[in-house]
Short mmCIF file of C-alpha atoms in Angstrom, two decimals:
data_model
loop_
_atom_site.label_atom_id
_atom_site.label_comp_id
_atom_site.label_asym_id
_atom_site.label_seq_id
_atom_site.Cartn_x
_atom_site.Cartn_y
_atom_site.Cartn_z
CA UNK A 1 -22.22 50.60 72.35
CA UNK A 2 -19.26 51.59 74.24
CA UNK A 3 -16.89 48.81 75.04
CA UNK A 4 -14.10 48.61 77.72
CA UNK A 5 -10.84 48.25 75.68
CA UNK A 6 -7.34 49.49 75.61
CA UNK A 7 -8.39 51.73 72.71
CA UNK A 8 -11.27 53.04 74.55
CA UNK A 9 -9.26 53.55 77.61
CA UNK A 10 -6.60 55.80 75.75
CA UNK A 11 -9.47 57.82 73.92
CA UNK A 12 -10.97 58.58 77.25
CA UNK A 13 -7.74 59.77 78.77
CA UNK A 14 -7.12 61.99 75.72
CA UNK A 15 -10.53 63.54 76.03
CA UNK A 16 -10.14 64.02 79.81
CA UNK A 17 -6.73 65.75 79.27
CA UNK A 18 -8.44 68.04 76.68
CA UNK A 19 -11.00 69.07 78.98
CA UNK A 20 -8.84 69.90 81.68
CA UNK A 21 -6.67 71.98 79.34
CA UNK A 22 -9.82 74.03 78.03
CA UNK A 23 -10.71 74.77 81.59
CA UNK A 24 -7.30 75.94 82.43
CA UNK A 25 -6.97 78.10 79.51
CA UNK A 26 -10.50 79.62 79.74
CA UNK A 27 -10.01 80.41 83.46
CA UNK A 28 -6.82 82.95 82.42
CA UNK A 29 -7.95 86.55 82.00
CA UNK A 30 -8.40 88.05 78.69
CA UNK A 31 -9.52 86.28 75.45
CA UNK A 32 -8.00 82.91 74.38
CA UNK A 33 -8.47 82.13 70.74
CA UNK A 34 -8.84 78.24 71.34
CA UNK A 35 -11.54 78.42 74.17
CA UNK A 36 -13.41 81.12 72.22
CA UNK A 37 -13.54 78.79 69.26
CA UNK A 38 -14.70 75.92 71.32
CA UNK A 39 -17.31 77.98 73.23
CA UNK A 40 -18.53 79.22 69.78
CA UNK A 41 -19.10 75.72 68.50
CA UNK A 42 -20.57 74.63 71.67
CA UNK A 43 -23.34 77.57 71.23
CA UNK A 44 -24.07 76.41 67.44
CA UNK A 45 -24.44 73.00 68.81
CA UNK A 46 -26.48 73.50 71.95
CA UNK A 47 -28.49 76.80 71.05
CA UNK A 48 -31.09 75.06 68.86
CA UNK A 49 -31.71 72.44 71.38
CA UNK A 50 -32.10 74.90 74.23
CA UNK A 51 -34.58 77.14 71.90
CA UNK A 52 -36.46 73.91 71.32
CA UNK A 53 -36.74 73.20 75.02
CA UNK A 54 -37.84 76.63 75.91
CA UNK A 55 -40.41 76.71 73.23
CA UNK A 56 -41.83 73.34 74.43
CA UNK A 57 -41.93 74.16 78.02
CA UNK A 58 -43.60 77.67 77.44
CA UNK A 59 -47.33 76.87 77.58
CA UNK A 60 -46.67 74.94 80.69
CA UNK A 61 -44.78 77.80 82.31
CA UNK A 62 -47.79 80.04 81.06
CA UNK A 63 -50.45 77.86 82.45
CA UNK A 64 -48.76 77.52 85.91
CA UNK A 65 -48.47 81.39 86.05
CA UNK A 66 -52.19 81.55 85.13
CA UNK A 67 -53.37 79.17 87.85
CA UNK A 68 -51.13 81.05 90.58
CA UNK A 69 -52.12 84.45 89.22
CA UNK A 70 -55.15 86.92 89.58
CA UNK A 71 -56.93 85.47 86.38
CA UNK A 72 -57.45 82.09 88.24
CA UNK A 73 -59.06 83.76 91.19
CA UNK A 74 -61.25 85.31 88.88
CA UNK A 75 -62.08 81.95 87.17
CA UNK A 76 -62.50 80.33 90.62
CA UNK A 77 -64.99 82.92 91.47
CA UNK A 78 -67.03 82.33 88.38
CA UNK A 79 -66.98 78.89 88.76
CA UNK A 80 -68.35 79.09 92.47
CA UNK A 81 -71.06 81.74 91.24
CA UNK A 82 -72.00 79.16 88.31
CA UNK A 83 -72.29 76.28 91.11
CA UNK A 84 -74.21 78.38 93.34
CA UNK A 85 -76.79 79.28 90.55
CA UNK A 86 -77.09 75.75 89.50
CA UNK A 87 -77.81 74.72 93.08
CA UNK A 88 -80.51 77.49 93.27
CA UNK A 89 -81.81 76.26 90.01
CA UNK A 90 -81.94 72.67 91.27
CA UNK A 91 -83.66 73.96 94.35
CA UNK A 92 -86.25 75.86 92.90
CA UNK A 93 -86.87 72.86 90.36
CA UNK A 94 -87.10 70.53 93.56
CA UNK A 95 -89.72 73.16 95.16
CA UNK A 96 -91.89 73.37 91.90
CA UNK A 97 -91.92 69.53 91.70
CA UNK A 98 -93.13 69.41 95.33
CA UNK A 99 -95.59 71.97 94.94
CA UNK A 100 -96.81 70.31 91.69
CA UNK A 101 -97.48 67.00 93.81
CA UNK A 102 -98.98 68.83 96.65
CA UNK A 103 -101.45 70.50 94.19
CA UNK A 104 -102.04 67.17 92.39
CA UNK A 105 -103.02 65.64 96.00
CA UNK A 106 -105.18 68.66 96.84
CA UNK A 107 -107.15 68.30 93.29
CA UNK A 108 -107.32 64.57 94.07
CA UNK A 109 -109.03 65.63 97.66
CA UNK A 110 -111.33 68.13 96.13
CA UNK A 111 -112.48 65.77 93.48
CA UNK A 112 -113.29 63.07 95.83
CA UNK A 113 -115.21 65.40 98.06
CA UNK A 114 -116.91 67.24 95.45
CA UNK A 115 -115.36 70.55 96.65
CA UNK A 116 -114.91 73.48 94.45
CA UNK A 117 -111.44 75.04 95.53
CA UNK A 118 -109.33 78.09 94.78
CA UNK A 119 -105.53 76.78 95.05
CA UNK A 120 -103.17 79.30 97.15
CA UNK A 121 -99.89 79.15 98.78
CA UNK A 122 -99.45 79.54 102.49
CA UNK A 123 -97.15 82.58 102.50
CA UNK A 124 -96.22 82.92 106.25
CA UNK A 125 -97.32 81.98 109.78
CA UNK A 126 -98.60 85.20 111.42
CA UNK A 127 -100.11 86.18 114.99
CA UNK A 128 -103.49 87.63 114.08
CA UNK A 129 -105.25 89.58 116.70
CA UNK A 130 -106.92 87.36 119.23
CA UNK A 131 -105.53 84.16 117.34
CA UNK A 132 -102.26 82.47 118.35
CA UNK A 133 -102.12 79.97 115.22
CA UNK A 134 -102.56 81.24 111.75
CA UNK A 135 -101.10 81.79 108.28
CA UNK A 136 -101.45 84.11 105.61
CA UNK A 137 -102.16 82.90 101.92
CA UNK A 138 -101.66 84.84 98.88
CA UNK A 139 -105.43 84.66 97.55
CA UNK A 140 -108.22 86.91 98.53
CA UNK A 141 -111.33 88.61 97.79
CA UNK A 142 -110.38 88.86 94.26
CA UNK A 143 -110.36 85.34 93.92
CA UNK A 144 -113.68 84.69 95.42
CA UNK A 145 -112.56 84.03 99.07
CA UNK A 146 -114.33 85.25 102.01
CA UNK A 147 -114.39 84.77 105.76
CA UNK A 148 -115.86 81.39 106.89
CA UNK A 149 -114.50 79.26 104.18
CA UNK A 150 -112.95 75.87 104.75
CA UNK A 151 -109.24 75.60 103.83
CA UNK A 152 -107.70 72.32 103.04
CA UNK A 153 -104.62 70.63 101.57
CA UNK A 154 -104.03 67.26 100.00
CA UNK A 155 -104.15 65.53 103.36
CA UNK A 156 -106.96 67.07 105.27
CA UNK A 157 -108.27 70.05 107.12
CA UNK A 158 -106.02 72.93 107.58
CA UNK A 159 -108.54 75.40 109.00
CA UNK A 160 -110.75 78.31 108.17
CA UNK A 161 -110.53 81.83 106.54
CA UNK A 162 -110.85 84.77 109.21
CA UNK A 163 -110.10 87.50 107.32
CA UNK A 164 -109.87 88.41 103.43
CA UNK A 165 -108.53 91.32 101.51
CA UNK A 166 -108.25 91.70 97.68
CA UNK A 167 -104.94 89.61 97.34
CA UNK A 168 -104.37 87.74 100.62
CA UNK A 169 -106.39 86.28 103.25
CA UNK A 170 -105.80 85.13 106.93
CA UNK A 171 -106.42 81.47 107.93
CA UNK A 172 -106.97 80.30 111.56
CA UNK A 173 -105.38 76.74 111.65
CA UNK A 174 -107.34 73.85 113.04
CA UNK A 175 -104.63 73.76 116.00
CA UNK A 176 -105.29 77.21 117.35
CA UNK A 177 -106.82 77.14 120.66
CA UNK A 178 -109.88 79.25 119.44
CA UNK A 179 -110.75 76.54 116.88
CA UNK A 180 -113.68 74.33 117.15
CA UNK A 181 -114.87 71.92 114.29
CA UNK A 182 -117.76 69.65 114.48
CA UNK A 183 -116.62 66.08 113.88
CA UNK A 184 -117.78 62.77 113.16
CA UNK A 185 -116.23 59.15 113.64
CA UNK A 186 -115.46 57.39 110.65
CA UNK A 187 -117.20 54.03 111.30
CA UNK A 188 -119.76 54.71 113.96
CA UNK A 189 -120.83 58.10 112.95
CA UNK A 190 -120.65 59.23 116.46
CA UNK A 191 -120.25 63.04 116.71
CA UNK A 192 -118.35 65.39 118.71
CA UNK A 193 -116.03 68.31 118.43
CA UNK A 194 -112.30 68.47 117.69
CA UNK A 195 -110.74 71.58 119.35
CA UNK A 196 -107.26 72.95 118.82
CA UNK A 197 -104.75 72.20 121.50
CA UNK A 198 -105.38 70.37 124.78
CA UNK A 199 -108.78 70.15 126.32
CA UNK A 200 -109.27 70.60 130.18
CA UNK A 201 -108.69 67.24 131.63
CA UNK A 202 -107.30 66.03 128.37
CA UNK A 203 -103.95 64.47 127.01
CA UNK A 204 -101.60 66.92 125.84
CA UNK A 205 -102.34 67.23 122.08
CA UNK A 206 -102.35 69.51 119.10
CA UNK A 207 -106.05 68.43 118.41
CA UNK A 208 -108.50 67.13 121.08
CA UNK A 209 -111.60 65.21 120.42
CA UNK A 210 -114.47 65.60 122.81
CA UNK A 211 -117.18 62.94 122.29
CA UNK A 212 -120.54 63.66 123.55
CA UNK A 213 -121.37 59.89 123.92
CA UNK A 214 -119.46 58.52 127.18
CA UNK A 215 -120.27 55.10 125.72
CA UNK A 216 -119.37 55.67 122.11
CA UNK A 217 -116.77 52.95 121.31
CA UNK A 218 -113.66 54.60 120.36
CA UNK A 219 -109.94 53.35 119.98
CA UNK A 220 -106.53 54.42 118.90
CA UNK A 221 -106.55 54.12 114.99
CA UNK A 222 -110.14 55.55 114.67
CA UNK A 223 -110.30 58.39 111.96
CA UNK A 224 -112.33 61.48 112.13
CA UNK A 225 -113.67 63.77 109.23
CA UNK A 226 -115.52 67.03 109.55
CA UNK A 227 -119.22 66.89 110.36
CA UNK A 228 -120.04 69.96 108.27
CA UNK A 229 -121.78 73.10 109.12
CA UNK A 230 -125.03 74.66 108.01
CA UNK A 231 -124.74 75.62 104.26
CA UNK A 232 -121.06 74.28 104.61
CA UNK A 233 -120.05 77.41 106.42
CA UNK A 234 -117.33 77.60 107.97
CA UNK A 235 -116.80 73.87 107.36
CA UNK A 236 -118.03 71.51 104.61
CA UNK A 237 -118.60 67.77 105.40
CA UNK A 238 -116.15 64.82 104.94
CA UNK A 239 -112.81 66.29 105.23
CA UNK A 240 -110.28 64.14 107.01
CA UNK A 241 -109.15 65.62 110.39
CA UNK A 242 -106.91 63.13 111.99
CA UNK A 243 -106.60 59.75 113.75
CA UNK A 244 -107.15 58.90 117.17
CA UNK A 245 -103.84 58.27 119.35
CA UNK A 246 -104.96 58.17 122.90
CA UNK A 247 -108.44 58.19 124.58
CA UNK A 248 -109.31 59.09 128.05
CA UNK A 249 -112.36 59.92 130.29
CA UNK A 250 -111.83 63.11 132.43
CA UNK A 251 -113.07 62.53 136.13
CA UNK A 252 -116.69 63.81 136.24
CA UNK A 253 -116.70 64.65 132.63
CA UNK A 254 -119.74 64.19 130.40
CA UNK A 255 -118.00 63.39 127.41
CA UNK A 256 -114.94 61.30 126.27
CA UNK A 257 -111.60 62.99 125.33
CA UNK A 258 -109.03 61.61 122.69
CA UNK A 259 -105.68 63.09 121.40
CA UNK A 260 -105.85 63.37 117.65
CA UNK A 261 -102.74 63.12 115.51
CA UNK A 262 -103.77 65.64 112.59
CA UNK A 263 -104.05 64.54 109.04
CA UNK A 264 -102.11 67.67 107.97
CA UNK A 265 -98.35 68.56 108.69
CA UNK A 266 -99.02 71.89 110.10
CA UNK A 267 -95.34 72.45 110.28
CA UNK A 268 -94.84 72.46 106.50
CA UNK A 269 -97.85 74.02 105.02
CA UNK A 270 -97.41 75.24 101.24
CA UNK A 271 -100.05 74.76 98.68
CA UNK A 272 -103.60 74.74 100.20
CA UNK A 273 -107.15 75.24 98.83
CA UNK A 274 -110.01 77.32 99.88
CA UNK A 275 -113.48 75.70 99.31
CA UNK A 276 -115.53 78.29 97.69
CA UNK A 277 -118.47 75.77 96.95
CA UNK A 278 -119.38 72.91 98.90
CA UNK A 279 -120.43 69.43 97.66
CA UNK A 280 -123.98 68.72 96.69
CA UNK A 281 -123.97 65.62 98.96
CA UNK A 282 -122.28 64.67 102.14
CA UNK A 283 -119.29 62.65 100.75
CA UNK A 284 -119.25 60.70 104.05
CA UNK A 285 -115.92 58.72 104.37
CA UNK A 286 -115.07 58.61 100.72
CA UNK A 287 -112.35 61.38 101.24
CA UNK A 288 -110.48 59.29 103.58
CA UNK A 289 -107.23 57.56 101.98
CA UNK A 290 -107.39 53.88 102.11
CA UNK A 291 -106.05 52.11 105.21
CA UNK A 292 -102.64 50.29 104.82
CA UNK A 293 -104.45 47.09 105.39
CA UNK A 294 -106.98 48.02 102.64
CA UNK A 295 -104.13 48.74 100.18
CA UNK A 296 -102.36 45.47 100.59
CA UNK A 297 -105.80 43.55 99.95
CA UNK A 298 -106.16 45.48 96.83
#
């Protein structure tokens, strides 16, 4: 520890004087044996320390230069590509999981209805000749699919096959204006027809139910299933079609009209099933999912 005393002050004054003298001598042109000796001694003392500091800081300096240099740009590009690949893999895994869930629901519906189905994927929406609302599926005659077969998914009725090739088929959706499906009310057994789009004089709708009995009791919340065609072509019985949302009687009409909320989300079709063999018996209402109040009671 350096203490303030008369001796220390004298020592400090001597050191200052020596330093000034060395600076003056070193500033003169030409070599000076005194300052040269002092400088050499300083190099001997401080050179090892300077070398140690340089050695210690070299990795940090190199790292900084790499971060700023071209190698870092390449590394960033590699990381961005790796992240993009990972996102694609996660997206594919999510899609596969969703499709597996849809397939599970489809098989559940087929089991309840006693339908033999061929699973397929709705590849794209198309506009077939004479039709406004159709999709192409990735299965065809090679898989036993032919025109006038019912198409369903895990929620209910999608439509019917209108054309089929070896590896693809065209499906007219139930929402197409040319679509007409024989239908039956869930509880009352009253029958009618579900048409695609809005019926003349009826409410604006994707699906419109026309009941043949003007006195038939029908109210919002009632559910509709397919009535079934002769020998199951083009429609097998018991497939959920939708739920009544609004009822009205057109002036002068001989039937009642109702707006139907489709059981199927037609905007996000993916996994579907073509019914290649209908049930031995009409499943009636067994394919319909439990109502929320029924699930609460169970």
